[in-house]
Amino acid sequence: MSTILVTGGAGFIGANFVYYLLERYPSDRVVCVDSLTYAGNLSTLERALADPRFVFYKQDIRDRAGIDAVFEAEKPDAVVNFAAESHVDRSIESPEIFLETNILGAQVMMDACLAHGNVRFHQVSTDEVYGDLPLDRPDLLFTEDTPLHTSSPYSASKAAADLLTQAYCRTYGLAATISRCSNNYGPYQFPEKFIPLLIANCLADKPLPVYGKGLNVRDWLYVTDHCRAVDLILRRGRIGQVYNIGGHNEMRNIDIARLICRALGKPESLITYVTDRKGHDLRYAIDPEKIHGELGWLPETAFADGIRATVDWYLAHRPWWEAIVSGEYRDYYERMYNDR
Ligand SMILES: NC(=O)c1ccc[n+]([C@@H]2O[C@H](COP(=O)([O-])OP(=O)(O)OC[C@H]3O[C@@H](n4cnc5c(N)ncnc54)[C@H](O)[C@@H]3O)[C@@H](O)[C@H]2O)c1
């Protein structure tokens, strides 16, 4: 039986990864460490909390002593570091917490891995570390060798963590890998992010805010395809390597907004153009050839199916996201733990 420690498991992708592991590996244990920032939602892990193979720690990854105690108690065989401040707009308003969690927090996790017998470490990164590509050069894609060229404090903090991970590999021999994924969508995404925000606003007949003219292009991947890729890298990836993850699925923001209006039977007149984000990256596009060639990974969910499944999920789970919009989700941890 292996024990996998997942940080940031109460967030969007981390929670999907927790469920992926519990479902796919019946003999593995999953330990989740999450400090439950505004983006962490313990109710997302409700089904996992009912599973005896799952343990949750409300724990900040910046806290060395606390992380050390979790390692002592749980003796993980591998760590997957999803925990991060992840919202670009917030990083533009307040960069400091991004540097603390995304860089220093990652360092604490790597130090703990080294101190406990070189525990296998995987750093979850983003294609945003490569900066952006021009809109009129569809032939250009990010490869693992594309120079890092960041645009926001968020992406700069993720790039710094990537470099630190590589330095820990080289200097201390840390058994680490890094993955850089494109934009994810799917169940449990916090409704401040683009796709769930559009769905929630559409359902409430509220304006759908789209930056600039909506021409920015993102390479969208269904979250379960990301989870499967991370799991493959963790188990079969080469130590010290970076793997890009993306689905060759480039979409303009405006086209996504139109698609969601159509899926929910709402008029496109809800779409409202708002002042563009500062330093807004134009286009991201991933070349996933390395992970395909080395590990046989390919995305399994076509965008049309994934977006339909996502819209259906938000329709079927209104209490989940309405509690976030109202702020009520913050009480869940107290109800679960403090009232006992
Ligand atoms: N969302 C995407 O499209 C995308 C794409 C590529 C890579 N990523 C990366 O994947 C990871 C997860 O992204 P997400 O969208 O699920 O983020 P999220 O914001 O939904 O979740 C982040 C989680 O980390 C927790 N957290 C934050 N600071 C913490 C700290 N100091 N200690 C412990 N826990 C802390 C939060 O409580 C939350 O549960 C991030 O590292 C992000 O950079 C995201």
Short mmCIF file of N, CA, C and O in Angstrom, two decimals, residues 53 57 92 95 102 108 118 142 154-156 176 226 236 253 314 326:
data_model
loop_
_atom_site.label_atom_id
_atom_site.label_comp_id
_atom_site.label_asym_id
_atom_site.label_seq_id
_atom_site.Cartn_x
_atom_site.Cartn_y
_atom_site.Cartn_z
N ARG A 53 -9.47 5.41 3.69
CA ARG A 53 -8.13 5.53 3.09
C ARG A 53 -7.71 6.98 2.92
O ARG A 53 -6.64 7.26 2.38
N TYR A 57 -5.55 17.09 6.58
CA TYR A 57 -4.90 17.99 7.54
C TYR A 57 -5.12 19.43 7.11
O TYR A 57 -4.73 19.79 5.99
N ILE A 92 -1.95 40.21 -9.22
CA ILE A 92 -1.65 41.58 -9.66
C ILE A 92 -1.98 42.56 -8.52
O ILE A 92 -1.26 43.52 -8.28
N PRO A 95 0.86 40.58 -4.76
CA PRO A 95 1.81 39.53 -5.17
C PRO A 95 2.43 38.73 -4.02
O PRO A 95 2.79 37.59 -4.21
N ASN A 102 3.71 29.94 -3.21
CA ASN A 102 4.09 29.20 -4.43
C ASN A 102 5.58 28.87 -4.47
O ASN A 102 5.96 27.85 -5.05
N VAL A 108 9.46 24.31 1.31
CA VAL A 108 9.21 23.56 2.55
C VAL A 108 8.87 22.10 2.22
O VAL A 108 9.38 21.16 2.83
N ASN A 118 14.32 11.20 0.93
CA ASN A 118 14.14 11.51 -0.49
C ASN A 118 12.82 10.96 -1.04
O ASN A 118 12.78 10.12 -1.94
N PHE A 142 4.30 25.91 -27.17
CA PHE A 142 5.28 25.81 -26.08
C PHE A 142 5.81 24.38 -26.02
O PHE A 142 5.03 23.43 -25.92
N TYR A 154 1.82 35.86 -10.55
CA TYR A 154 1.46 34.42 -10.41
C TYR A 154 2.43 33.56 -11.22
O TYR A 154 3.06 32.64 -10.69
N SER A 155 2.56 33.86 -12.53
CA SER A 155 3.39 32.99 -13.35
C SER A 155 4.85 33.08 -12.95
O SER A 155 5.58 32.08 -13.02
N ALA A 156 5.29 34.28 -12.48
CA ALA A 156 6.68 34.41 -12.03
C ALA A 156 6.92 33.53 -10.81
O ALA A 156 7.97 32.89 -10.69
N ALA A 176 12.56 14.40 -8.17
CA ALA A 176 11.42 15.26 -8.52
C ALA A 176 11.15 15.31 -10.01
O ALA A 176 12.04 15.07 -10.83
N HIS A 226 -5.85 15.99 -17.02
CA HIS A 226 -4.68 16.52 -16.31
C HIS A 226 -4.29 15.56 -15.17
O HIS A 226 -3.12 15.22 -15.00
N ARG A 236 5.75 6.97 -13.65
CA ARG A 236 6.63 6.48 -14.73
C ARG A 236 7.51 7.57 -15.35
O ARG A 236 8.30 7.29 -16.24
N ASN A 253 -11.60 33.23 -25.89
CA ASN A 253 -12.51 33.43 -24.75
C ASN A 253 -13.93 33.74 -25.21
O ASN A 253 -14.89 33.24 -24.66
N TYR A 314 -22.40 21.60 -13.07
CA TYR A 314 -22.76 22.84 -12.33
C TYR A 314 -24.27 22.95 -12.15
O TYR A 314 -24.75 23.46 -11.13
N SER A 326 -22.14 32.67 -1.99
CA SER A 326 -22.69 33.34 -0.81
C SER A 326 -21.66 33.44 0.33
O SER A 326 -21.88 34.13 1.31
#
